[in-house]
Tab-separated table of C-alpha atoms in Angstrom:
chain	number	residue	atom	x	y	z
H	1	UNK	CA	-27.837	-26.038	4.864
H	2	UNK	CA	-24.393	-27.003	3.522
H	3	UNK	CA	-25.726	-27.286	0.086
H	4	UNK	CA	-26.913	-23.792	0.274
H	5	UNK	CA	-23.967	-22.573	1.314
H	6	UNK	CA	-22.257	-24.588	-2.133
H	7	UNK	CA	-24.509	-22.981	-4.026
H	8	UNK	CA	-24.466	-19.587	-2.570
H	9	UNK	CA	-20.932	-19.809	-2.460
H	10	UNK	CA	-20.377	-20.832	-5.961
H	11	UNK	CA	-22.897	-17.917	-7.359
H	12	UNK	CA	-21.113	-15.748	-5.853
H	13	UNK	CA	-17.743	-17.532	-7.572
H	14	UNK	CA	-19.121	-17.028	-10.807
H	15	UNK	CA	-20.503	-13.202	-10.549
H	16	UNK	CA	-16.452	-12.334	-9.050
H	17	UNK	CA	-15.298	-14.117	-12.522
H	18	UNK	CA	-17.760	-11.965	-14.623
H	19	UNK	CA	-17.071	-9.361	-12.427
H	20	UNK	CA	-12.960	-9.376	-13.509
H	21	UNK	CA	-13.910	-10.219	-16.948
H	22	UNK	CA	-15.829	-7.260	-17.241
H	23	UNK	CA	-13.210	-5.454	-15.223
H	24	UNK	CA	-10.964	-6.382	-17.311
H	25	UNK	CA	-12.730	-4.823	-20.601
H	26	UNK	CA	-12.125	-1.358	-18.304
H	27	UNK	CA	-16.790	-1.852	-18.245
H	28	UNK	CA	-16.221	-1.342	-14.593
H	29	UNK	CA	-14.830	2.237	-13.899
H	30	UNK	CA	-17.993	3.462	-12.811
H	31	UNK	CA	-18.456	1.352	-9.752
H	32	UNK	CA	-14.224	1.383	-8.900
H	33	UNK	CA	-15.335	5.217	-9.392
H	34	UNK	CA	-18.283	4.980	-7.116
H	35	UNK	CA	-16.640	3.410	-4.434
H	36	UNK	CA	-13.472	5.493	-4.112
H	37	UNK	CA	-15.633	9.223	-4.140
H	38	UNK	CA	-17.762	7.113	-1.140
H	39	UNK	CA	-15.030	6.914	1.208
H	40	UNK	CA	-13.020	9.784	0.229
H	41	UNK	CA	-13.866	12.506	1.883
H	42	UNK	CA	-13.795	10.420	5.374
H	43	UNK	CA	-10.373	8.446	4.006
H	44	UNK	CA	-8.703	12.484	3.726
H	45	UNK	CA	-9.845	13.062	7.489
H	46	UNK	CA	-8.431	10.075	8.583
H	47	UNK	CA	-5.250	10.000	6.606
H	48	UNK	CA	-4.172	13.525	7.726
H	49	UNK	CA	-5.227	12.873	11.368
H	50	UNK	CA	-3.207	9.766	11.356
H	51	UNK	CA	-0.387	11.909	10.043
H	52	UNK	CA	-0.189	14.365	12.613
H	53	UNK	CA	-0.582	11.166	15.128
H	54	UNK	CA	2.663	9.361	13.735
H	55	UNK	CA	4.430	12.987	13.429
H	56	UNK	CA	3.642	13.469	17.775
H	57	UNK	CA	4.719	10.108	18.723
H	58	UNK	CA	7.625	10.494	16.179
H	59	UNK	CA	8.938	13.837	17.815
H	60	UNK	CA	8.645	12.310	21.532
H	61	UNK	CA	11.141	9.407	20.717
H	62	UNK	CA	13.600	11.793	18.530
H	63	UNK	CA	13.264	14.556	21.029
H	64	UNK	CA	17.196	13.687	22.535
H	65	UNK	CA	18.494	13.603	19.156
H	66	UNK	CA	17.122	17.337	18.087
H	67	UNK	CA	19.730	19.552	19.471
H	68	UNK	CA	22.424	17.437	17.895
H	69	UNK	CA	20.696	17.279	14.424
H	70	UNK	CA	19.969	20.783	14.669
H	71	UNK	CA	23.407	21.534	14.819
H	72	UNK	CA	24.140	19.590	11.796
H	73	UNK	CA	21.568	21.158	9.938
H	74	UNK	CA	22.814	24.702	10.394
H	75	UNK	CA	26.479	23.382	9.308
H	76	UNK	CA	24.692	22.165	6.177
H	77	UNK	CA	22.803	25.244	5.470
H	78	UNK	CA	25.913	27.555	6.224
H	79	UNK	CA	27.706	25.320	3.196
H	80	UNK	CA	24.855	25.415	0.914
H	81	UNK	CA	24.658	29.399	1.064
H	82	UNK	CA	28.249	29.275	-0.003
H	83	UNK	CA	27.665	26.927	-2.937
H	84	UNK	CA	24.488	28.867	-3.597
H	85	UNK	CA	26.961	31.813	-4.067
H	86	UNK	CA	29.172	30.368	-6.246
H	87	UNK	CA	25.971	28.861	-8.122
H	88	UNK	CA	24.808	32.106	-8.598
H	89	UNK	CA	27.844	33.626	-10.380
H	90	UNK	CA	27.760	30.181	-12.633
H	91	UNK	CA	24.518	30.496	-13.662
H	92	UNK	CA	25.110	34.168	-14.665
H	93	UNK	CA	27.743	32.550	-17.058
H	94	UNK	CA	25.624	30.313	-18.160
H	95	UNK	CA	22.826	32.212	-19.161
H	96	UNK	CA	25.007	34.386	-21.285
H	97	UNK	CA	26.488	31.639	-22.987
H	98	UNK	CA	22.981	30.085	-23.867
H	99	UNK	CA	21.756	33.077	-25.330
H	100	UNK	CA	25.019	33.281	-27.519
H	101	UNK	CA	24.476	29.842	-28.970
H	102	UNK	CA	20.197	30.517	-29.370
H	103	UNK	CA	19.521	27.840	-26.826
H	104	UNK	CA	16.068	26.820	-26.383
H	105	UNK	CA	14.793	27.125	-22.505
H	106	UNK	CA	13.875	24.230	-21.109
H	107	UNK	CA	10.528	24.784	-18.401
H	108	UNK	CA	10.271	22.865	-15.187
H	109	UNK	CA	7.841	20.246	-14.863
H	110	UNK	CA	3.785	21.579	-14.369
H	111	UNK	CA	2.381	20.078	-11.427
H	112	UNK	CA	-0.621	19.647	-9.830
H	113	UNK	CA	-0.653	18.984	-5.877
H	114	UNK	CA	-2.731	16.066	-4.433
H	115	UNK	CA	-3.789	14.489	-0.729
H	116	UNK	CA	-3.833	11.038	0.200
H	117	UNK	CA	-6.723	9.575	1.104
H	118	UNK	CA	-5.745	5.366	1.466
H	119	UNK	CA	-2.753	3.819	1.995
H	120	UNK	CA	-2.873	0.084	0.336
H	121	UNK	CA	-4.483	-2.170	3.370
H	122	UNK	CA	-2.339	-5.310	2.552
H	123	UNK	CA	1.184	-4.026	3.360
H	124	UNK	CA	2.375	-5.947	0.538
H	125	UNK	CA	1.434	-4.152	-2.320
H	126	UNK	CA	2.732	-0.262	-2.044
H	127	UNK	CA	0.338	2.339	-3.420
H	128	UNK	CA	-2.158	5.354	-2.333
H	129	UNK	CA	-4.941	6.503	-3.207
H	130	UNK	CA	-4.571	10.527	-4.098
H	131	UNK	CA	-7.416	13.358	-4.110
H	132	UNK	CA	-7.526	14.174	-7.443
H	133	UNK	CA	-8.465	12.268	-11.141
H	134	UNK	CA	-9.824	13.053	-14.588
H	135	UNK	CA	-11.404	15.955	-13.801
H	136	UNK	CA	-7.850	18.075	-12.625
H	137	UNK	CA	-6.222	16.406	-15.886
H	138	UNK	CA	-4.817	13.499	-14.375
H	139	UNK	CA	-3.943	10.882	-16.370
H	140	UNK	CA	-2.508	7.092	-16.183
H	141	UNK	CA	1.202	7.001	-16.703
H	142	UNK	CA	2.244	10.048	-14.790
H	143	UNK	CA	4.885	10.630	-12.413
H	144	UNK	CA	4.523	11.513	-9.142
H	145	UNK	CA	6.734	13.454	-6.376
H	146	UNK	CA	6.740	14.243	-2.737
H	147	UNK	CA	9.564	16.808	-1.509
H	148	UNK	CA	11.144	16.713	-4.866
H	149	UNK	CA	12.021	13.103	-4.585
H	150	UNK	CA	9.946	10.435	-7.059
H	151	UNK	CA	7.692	8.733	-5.608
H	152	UNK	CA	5.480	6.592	-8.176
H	153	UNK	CA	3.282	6.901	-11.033
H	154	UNK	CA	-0.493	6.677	-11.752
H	155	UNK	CA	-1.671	4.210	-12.554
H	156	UNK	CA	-5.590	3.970	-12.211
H	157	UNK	CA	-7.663	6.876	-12.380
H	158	UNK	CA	-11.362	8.340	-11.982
H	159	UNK	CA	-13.098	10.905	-11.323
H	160	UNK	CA	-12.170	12.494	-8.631
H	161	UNK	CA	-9.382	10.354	-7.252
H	162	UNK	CA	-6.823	8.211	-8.741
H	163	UNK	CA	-4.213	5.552	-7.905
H	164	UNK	CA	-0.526	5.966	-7.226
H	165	UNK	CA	1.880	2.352	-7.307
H	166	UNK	CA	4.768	3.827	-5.284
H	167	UNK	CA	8.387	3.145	-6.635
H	168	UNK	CA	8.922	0.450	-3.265
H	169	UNK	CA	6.376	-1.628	-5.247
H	170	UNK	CA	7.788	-5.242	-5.870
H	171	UNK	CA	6.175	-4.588	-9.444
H	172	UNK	CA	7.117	-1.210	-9.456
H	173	UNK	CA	10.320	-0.715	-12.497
H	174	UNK	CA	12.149	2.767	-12.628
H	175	UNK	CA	14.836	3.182	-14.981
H	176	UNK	CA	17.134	5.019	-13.668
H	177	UNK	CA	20.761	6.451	-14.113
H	178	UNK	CA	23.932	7.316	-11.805
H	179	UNK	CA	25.127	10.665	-12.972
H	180	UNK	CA	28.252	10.611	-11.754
H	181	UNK	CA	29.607	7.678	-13.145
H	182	UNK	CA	26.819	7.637	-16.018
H	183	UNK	CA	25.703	3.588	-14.792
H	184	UNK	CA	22.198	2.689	-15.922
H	185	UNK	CA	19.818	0.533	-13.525
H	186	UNK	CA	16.211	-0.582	-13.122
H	187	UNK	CA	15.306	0.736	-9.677
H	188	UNK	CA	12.715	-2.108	-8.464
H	189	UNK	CA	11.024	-2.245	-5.035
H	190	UNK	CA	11.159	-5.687	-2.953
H	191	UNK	CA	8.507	-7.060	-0.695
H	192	UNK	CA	8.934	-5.228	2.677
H	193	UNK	CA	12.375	-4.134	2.084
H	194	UNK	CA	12.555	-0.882	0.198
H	195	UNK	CA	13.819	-0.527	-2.993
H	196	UNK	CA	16.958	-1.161	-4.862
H	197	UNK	CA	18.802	-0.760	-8.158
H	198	UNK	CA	19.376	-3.479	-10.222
H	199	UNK	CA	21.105	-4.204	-13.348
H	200	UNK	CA	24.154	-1.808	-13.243
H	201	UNK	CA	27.537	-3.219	-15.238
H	202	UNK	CA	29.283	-5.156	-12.921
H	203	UNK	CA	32.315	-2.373	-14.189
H	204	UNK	CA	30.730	0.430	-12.920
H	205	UNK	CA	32.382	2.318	-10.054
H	206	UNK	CA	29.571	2.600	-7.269
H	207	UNK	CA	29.788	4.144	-4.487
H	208	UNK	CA	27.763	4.801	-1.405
H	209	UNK	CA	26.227	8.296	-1.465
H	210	UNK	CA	25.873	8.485	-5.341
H	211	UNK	CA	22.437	10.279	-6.572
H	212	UNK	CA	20.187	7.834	-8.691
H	213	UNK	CA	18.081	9.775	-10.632
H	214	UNK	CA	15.422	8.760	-13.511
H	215	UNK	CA	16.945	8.034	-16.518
H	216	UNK	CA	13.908	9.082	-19.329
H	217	UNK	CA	14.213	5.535	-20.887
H	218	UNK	CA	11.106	4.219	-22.127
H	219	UNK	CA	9.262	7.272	-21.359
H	220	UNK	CA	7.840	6.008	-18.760
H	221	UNK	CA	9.264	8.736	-15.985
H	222	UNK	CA	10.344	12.280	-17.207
H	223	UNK	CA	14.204	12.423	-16.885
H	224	UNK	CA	16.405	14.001	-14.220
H	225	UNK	CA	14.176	13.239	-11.051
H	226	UNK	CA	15.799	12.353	-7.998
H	227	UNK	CA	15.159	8.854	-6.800
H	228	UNK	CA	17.338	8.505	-3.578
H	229	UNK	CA	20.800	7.678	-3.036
H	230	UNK	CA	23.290	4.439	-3.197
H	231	UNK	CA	23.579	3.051	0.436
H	232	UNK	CA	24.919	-0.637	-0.005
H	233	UNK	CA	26.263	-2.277	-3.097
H	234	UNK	CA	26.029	-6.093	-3.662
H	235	UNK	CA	28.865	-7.067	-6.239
H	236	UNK	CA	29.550	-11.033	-7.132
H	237	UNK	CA	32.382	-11.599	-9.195
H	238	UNK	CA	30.973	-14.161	-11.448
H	239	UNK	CA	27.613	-11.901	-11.899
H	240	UNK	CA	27.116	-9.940	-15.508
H	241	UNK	CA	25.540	-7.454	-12.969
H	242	UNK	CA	25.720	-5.779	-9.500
H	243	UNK	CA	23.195	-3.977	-7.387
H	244	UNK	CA	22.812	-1.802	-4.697
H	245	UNK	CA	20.020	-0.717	-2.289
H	246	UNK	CA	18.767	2.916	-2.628
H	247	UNK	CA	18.174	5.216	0.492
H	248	UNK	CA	14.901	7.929	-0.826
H	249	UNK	CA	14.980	10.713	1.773
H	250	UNK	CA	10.749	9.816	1.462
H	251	UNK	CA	8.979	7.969	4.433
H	252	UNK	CA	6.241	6.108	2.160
H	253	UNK	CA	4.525	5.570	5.764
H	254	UNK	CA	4.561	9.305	6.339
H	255	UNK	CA	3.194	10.606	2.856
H	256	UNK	CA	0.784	13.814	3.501
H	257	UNK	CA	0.605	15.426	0.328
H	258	UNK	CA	2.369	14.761	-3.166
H	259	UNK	CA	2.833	16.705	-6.588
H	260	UNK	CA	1.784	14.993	-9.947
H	261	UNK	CA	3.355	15.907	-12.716
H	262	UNK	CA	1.434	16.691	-15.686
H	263	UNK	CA	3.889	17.785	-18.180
J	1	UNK	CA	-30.006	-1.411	13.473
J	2	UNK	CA	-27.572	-4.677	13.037
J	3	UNK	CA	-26.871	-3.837	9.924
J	4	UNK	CA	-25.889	0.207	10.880
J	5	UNK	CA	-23.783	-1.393	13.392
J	6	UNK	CA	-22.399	-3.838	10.700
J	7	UNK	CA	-21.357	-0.803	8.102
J	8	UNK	CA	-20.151	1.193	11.250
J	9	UNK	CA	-17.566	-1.397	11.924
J	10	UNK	CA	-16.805	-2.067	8.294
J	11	UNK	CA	-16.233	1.869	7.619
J	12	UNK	CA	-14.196	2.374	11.130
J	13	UNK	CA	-11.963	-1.243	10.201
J	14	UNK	CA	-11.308	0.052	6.773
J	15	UNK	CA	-10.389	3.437	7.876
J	16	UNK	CA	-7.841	2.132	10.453
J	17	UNK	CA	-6.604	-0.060	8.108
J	18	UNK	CA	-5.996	1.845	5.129
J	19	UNK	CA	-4.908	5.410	7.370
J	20	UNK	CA	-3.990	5.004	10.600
J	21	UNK	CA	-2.110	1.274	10.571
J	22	UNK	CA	-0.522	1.995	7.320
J	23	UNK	CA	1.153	4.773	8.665
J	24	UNK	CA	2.261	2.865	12.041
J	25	UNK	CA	4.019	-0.874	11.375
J	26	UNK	CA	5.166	-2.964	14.095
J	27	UNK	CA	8.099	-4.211	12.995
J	28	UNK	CA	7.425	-3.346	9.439
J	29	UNK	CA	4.529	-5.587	9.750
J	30	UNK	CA	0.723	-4.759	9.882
J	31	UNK	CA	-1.826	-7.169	10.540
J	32	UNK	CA	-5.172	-7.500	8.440
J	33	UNK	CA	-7.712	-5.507	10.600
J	34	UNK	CA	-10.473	-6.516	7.829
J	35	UNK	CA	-9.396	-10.892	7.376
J	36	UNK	CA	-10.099	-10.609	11.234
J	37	UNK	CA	-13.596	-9.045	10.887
J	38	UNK	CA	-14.900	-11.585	8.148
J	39	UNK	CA	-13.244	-14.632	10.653
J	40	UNK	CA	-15.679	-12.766	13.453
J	41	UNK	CA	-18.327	-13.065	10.806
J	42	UNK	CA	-18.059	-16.336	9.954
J	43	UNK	CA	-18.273	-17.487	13.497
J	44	UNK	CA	-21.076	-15.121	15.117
J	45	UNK	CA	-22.948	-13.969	12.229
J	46	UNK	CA	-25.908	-16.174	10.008
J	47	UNK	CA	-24.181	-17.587	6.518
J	48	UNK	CA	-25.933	-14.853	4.091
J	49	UNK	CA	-24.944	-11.793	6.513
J	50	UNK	CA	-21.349	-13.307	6.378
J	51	UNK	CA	-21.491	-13.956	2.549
J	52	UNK	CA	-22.339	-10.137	2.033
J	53	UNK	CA	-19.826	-8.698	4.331
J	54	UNK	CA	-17.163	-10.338	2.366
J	55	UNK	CA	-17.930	-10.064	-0.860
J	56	UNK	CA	-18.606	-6.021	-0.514
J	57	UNK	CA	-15.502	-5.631	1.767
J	58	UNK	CA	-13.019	-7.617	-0.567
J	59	UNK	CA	-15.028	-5.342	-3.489
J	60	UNK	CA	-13.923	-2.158	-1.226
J	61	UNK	CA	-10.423	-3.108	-0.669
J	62	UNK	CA	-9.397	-4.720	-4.277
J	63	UNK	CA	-10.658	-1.188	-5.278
J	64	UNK	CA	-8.555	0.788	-2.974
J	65	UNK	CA	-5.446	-2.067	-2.996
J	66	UNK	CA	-2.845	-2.091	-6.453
J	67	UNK	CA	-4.141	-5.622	-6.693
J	68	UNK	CA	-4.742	-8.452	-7.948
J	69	UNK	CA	-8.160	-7.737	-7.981
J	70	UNK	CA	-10.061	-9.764	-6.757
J	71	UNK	CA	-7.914	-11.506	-4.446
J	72	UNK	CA	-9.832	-9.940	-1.575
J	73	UNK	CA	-12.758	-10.747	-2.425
J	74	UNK	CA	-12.308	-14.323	-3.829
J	75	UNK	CA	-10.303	-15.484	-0.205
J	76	UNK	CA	-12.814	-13.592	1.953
J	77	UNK	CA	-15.238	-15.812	-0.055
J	78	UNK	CA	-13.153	-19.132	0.900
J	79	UNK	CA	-12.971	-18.229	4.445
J	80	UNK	CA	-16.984	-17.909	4.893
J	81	UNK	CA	-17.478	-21.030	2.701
J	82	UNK	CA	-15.099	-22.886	4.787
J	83	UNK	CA	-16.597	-21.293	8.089
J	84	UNK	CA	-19.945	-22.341	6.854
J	85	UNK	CA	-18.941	-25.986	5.798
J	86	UNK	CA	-17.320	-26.750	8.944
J	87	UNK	CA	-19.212	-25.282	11.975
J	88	UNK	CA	-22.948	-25.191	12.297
J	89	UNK	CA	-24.559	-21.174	11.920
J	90	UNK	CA	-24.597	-18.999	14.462
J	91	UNK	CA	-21.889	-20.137	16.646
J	92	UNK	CA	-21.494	-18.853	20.022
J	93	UNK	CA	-19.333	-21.607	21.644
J	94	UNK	CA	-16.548	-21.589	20.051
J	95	UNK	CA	-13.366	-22.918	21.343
J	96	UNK	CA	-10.315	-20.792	21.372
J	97	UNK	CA	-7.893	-23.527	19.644
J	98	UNK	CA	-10.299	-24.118	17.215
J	99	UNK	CA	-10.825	-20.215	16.211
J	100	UNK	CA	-6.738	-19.533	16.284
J	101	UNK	CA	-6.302	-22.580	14.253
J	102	UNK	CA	-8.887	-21.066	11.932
J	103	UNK	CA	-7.669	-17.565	11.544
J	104	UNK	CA	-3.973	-19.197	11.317
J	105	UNK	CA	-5.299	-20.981	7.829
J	106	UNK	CA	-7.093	-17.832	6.642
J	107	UNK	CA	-4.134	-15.641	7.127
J	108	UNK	CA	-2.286	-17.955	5.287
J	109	UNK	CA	-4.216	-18.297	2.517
J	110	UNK	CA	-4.543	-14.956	2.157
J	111	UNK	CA	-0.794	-14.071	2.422
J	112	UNK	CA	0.652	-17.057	0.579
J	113	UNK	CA	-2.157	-16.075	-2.189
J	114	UNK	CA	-0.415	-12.989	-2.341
J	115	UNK	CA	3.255	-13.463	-2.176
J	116	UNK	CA	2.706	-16.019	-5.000
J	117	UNK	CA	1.492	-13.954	-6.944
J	118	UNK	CA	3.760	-10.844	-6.445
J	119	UNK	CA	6.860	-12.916	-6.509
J	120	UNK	CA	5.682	-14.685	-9.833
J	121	UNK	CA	4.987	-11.433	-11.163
J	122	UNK	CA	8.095	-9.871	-10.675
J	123	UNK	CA	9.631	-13.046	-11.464
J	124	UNK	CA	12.089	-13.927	-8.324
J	125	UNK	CA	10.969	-16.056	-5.447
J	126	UNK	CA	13.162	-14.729	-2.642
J	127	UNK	CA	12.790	-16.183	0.947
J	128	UNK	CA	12.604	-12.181	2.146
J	129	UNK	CA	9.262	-11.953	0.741
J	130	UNK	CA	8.404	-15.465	1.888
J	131	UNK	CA	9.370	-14.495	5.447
J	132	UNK	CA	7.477	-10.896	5.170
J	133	UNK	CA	4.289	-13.098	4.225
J	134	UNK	CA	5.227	-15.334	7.678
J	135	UNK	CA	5.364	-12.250	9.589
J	136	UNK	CA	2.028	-10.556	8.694
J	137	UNK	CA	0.404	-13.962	8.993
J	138	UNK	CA	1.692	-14.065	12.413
J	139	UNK	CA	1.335	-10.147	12.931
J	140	UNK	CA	-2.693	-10.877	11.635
J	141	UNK	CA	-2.844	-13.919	14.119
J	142	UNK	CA	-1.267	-11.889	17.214
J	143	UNK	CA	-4.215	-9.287	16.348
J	144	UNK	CA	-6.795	-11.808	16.174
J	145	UNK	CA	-5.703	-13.264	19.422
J	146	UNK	CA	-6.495	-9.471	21.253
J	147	UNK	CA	-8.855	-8.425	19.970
J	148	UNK	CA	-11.260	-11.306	19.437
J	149	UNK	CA	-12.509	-11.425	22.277
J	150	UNK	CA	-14.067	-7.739	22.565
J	151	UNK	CA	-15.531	-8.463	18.999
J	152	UNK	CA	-17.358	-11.148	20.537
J	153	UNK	CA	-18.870	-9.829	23.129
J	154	UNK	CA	-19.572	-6.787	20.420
J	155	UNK	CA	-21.293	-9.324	18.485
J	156	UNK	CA	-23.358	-10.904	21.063
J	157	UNK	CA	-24.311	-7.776	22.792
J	158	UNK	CA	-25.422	-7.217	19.041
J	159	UNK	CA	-27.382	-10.495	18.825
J	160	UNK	CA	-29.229	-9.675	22.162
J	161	UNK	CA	-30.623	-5.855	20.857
J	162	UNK	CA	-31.417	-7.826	17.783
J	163	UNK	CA	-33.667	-10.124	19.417
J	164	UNK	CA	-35.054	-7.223	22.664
């Protein structure tokens, strides 16, 4: 019985490496294809029912705290209006001034809204499945967004679905940029704990509350997209670099829907 | 009807694991809903039924995971071979030290398999990820320890329509 079980076992061993050899030649898309349009439609159920689970139990235990944060949301919209005032007149000037000089317009980014359907099932590895592929003109390579914020890129796609690594990936790289002081980074994901940015000149001034945004370098991520924003900074004296950990306004746990951009 | 109740449990393990326990961590940890079905394979379920359960569940999940692929399929693999070398088929006395001691190894493998592999591919070894692989081994084993026993008695209820 025991030598069956070598033998069985070792069959098997040798179909999984033809298997990733084959894989690896990109002959397999058709059954990674097959398998993901299978469990779809019952993975978008489940996903979105598990979101409106974690969003109840999630507004029990923050039910003390919404008077107070409601309060400090309406102090933040009042100022917003007021810069959204000012904004207004500036972009008035602006406009003018552009079509003085025969400025080109630049067009915002083309979208194309997805669902989730899986979450990755070993924790480790940060990624979703999305709703959409090849067929809505999705294609490896692209970014993707959730509430304005960046939230990964494609990076496997089929049919009718397609694979997102999110940016809190451990092999997830970003480059990104610090407007305000003009400091480049590499915004990398670590196992379990978020993300942070990594490789900024040990001379730059960082700060907590500075936006990271993408940078455009390498063409891997369109430029300008907000990231998140410096929370702590990690600086050692007799390090070329420093770092800092990046808070993203996104829950990766809560993800319901995301954009993909496709221009 | 064994095997309907075998994909039914697949399909509702994969869906909790991939939407409903992704979404709530304990801790920032979530255990392996699917290593703990193959384990409950291993020990109540005949050597071929156990071999096919793994290999199409790993197939499933390295589809649906960002990788390596293959990983779940290849350790899945390891635990059934291992299950089958060591204990005779069809186990239904099975002591408890001997099955946590078990499950304890496969989680391991599993998560160790993992973090090696992410940590050399990203090229830093940092004890945080080290100590994020000890706590969904132990997060996996805490799991296994619940809910064991009702997939036992799922099992052998199982084994005795099989046989009425």
């Amino acid at each position: 019985m025991k030598k069956i079980s070598f033998l069985i076992f070792f069959s098997i061993l040798i179909i999984i490496f033809a298997l990733l050899f084959f894989r690896s030649k990109g002959s397999f898309s058709s059954v990674d294809s097959g398998i993901t349009e299978i469990f779809q439609p019952v993975g978008v159920v489940f996903t979105n029912a598990s979101g409106g689970i974690k969003d109840f139990f999630t507004n029990l235990a923050n039910i003390g705290n919404l008077e107070k944060e409601n309060k400090q949301l309406r102090l933040k919209v009042n100022d917003l209006e007021s810069k959204n005032a000012r904004m207004a007149a500036d972009i008035g000037e602006n406009e003018s001034l552009k079509r003085a000089l025969g400025f080109k317009e630049n067009s915002g980014f083309q979208t194309i809204a997805a669902s989730i359907t899986f979450f990755d099932p070993t924790n480790a590895r940060e990624s979703i499945m999305i709703d959409k592929g090849t067929k809505d003109g999705i294609k490896p390579g692209m970014a993707a967004t959730s509430e304005g914020f960046l939230i990964g890129r494609v990076t496997q796609v089929y049919g009718d679905s397609s694979q997102i690594l999110l940016i809190s990936d451990p092999l997830s790289d970003v480059p990104a940029l610090i407007p305000d002081i003009s400091a480049d980074g590499l915004v990398q994901g670590q196992i379990g704990m978020g993300i942070t940015m990594n490789q900024i000149q040990q001379d730059a001034n960082l700060q907590a509350g500075q936006n990271v945004v993408t940078s455009g370098l390498g063409g891997s991520y369109p430029k300008g997209i907000l990231i998140g924003k410096i929370e702590n900074i990690t600086k050692k004296n007799n390090s070329i670099f420093q770092s800092a950990s990046v808070r993203t306004q996104i829950d990766f746990n809560a993800l319901e829907r995301v954009q993909v951009i496709i221009n | 009807m064994a095997i309907l109740l075998d994909i039914l449990i697949f399909i509702a393990t994969l869906l909790l694991q991939t939407s409903l326990l992704a979404r709530f961590h304990i801790l920032g940890f979530t255990p392996n809903l699917m290593l703990i079905l193959v384990i409950t394979f291993v020990f109540y379920k005949k050597a071929y039924e156990a071999y096919i359960f793994a290999f199409l569940a790993g197939l499933v999940l390295d589809t649906l995971s960002a990788g390596p692929f293959g990983l779940h399929v290849i350790i899945y693999l390891l635990i059934v071979f291992a299950g089958t070398v060591i204990l005779n088929e069809d186990q239904t006395k099975l002591s408890k030290l001997f099955s946590m001691v078990f499950a304890t190894a496969a989680a391991s493998v599993f998560y160790m398999a993992l973090w090696f592999y992410l940590s050399y591919s990203s090229g830093s070894f940092t004890a945080s990820g080290f100590l994020f692989a000890i706590g969904q081994i132990t997060a996996t084993i805490i799991f296994f320890a619940i809910f064991m026993p009702f997939l036992k008695r799922f099992f052998l209820w199982q084994k005795r329509i099989e046989r009425a």
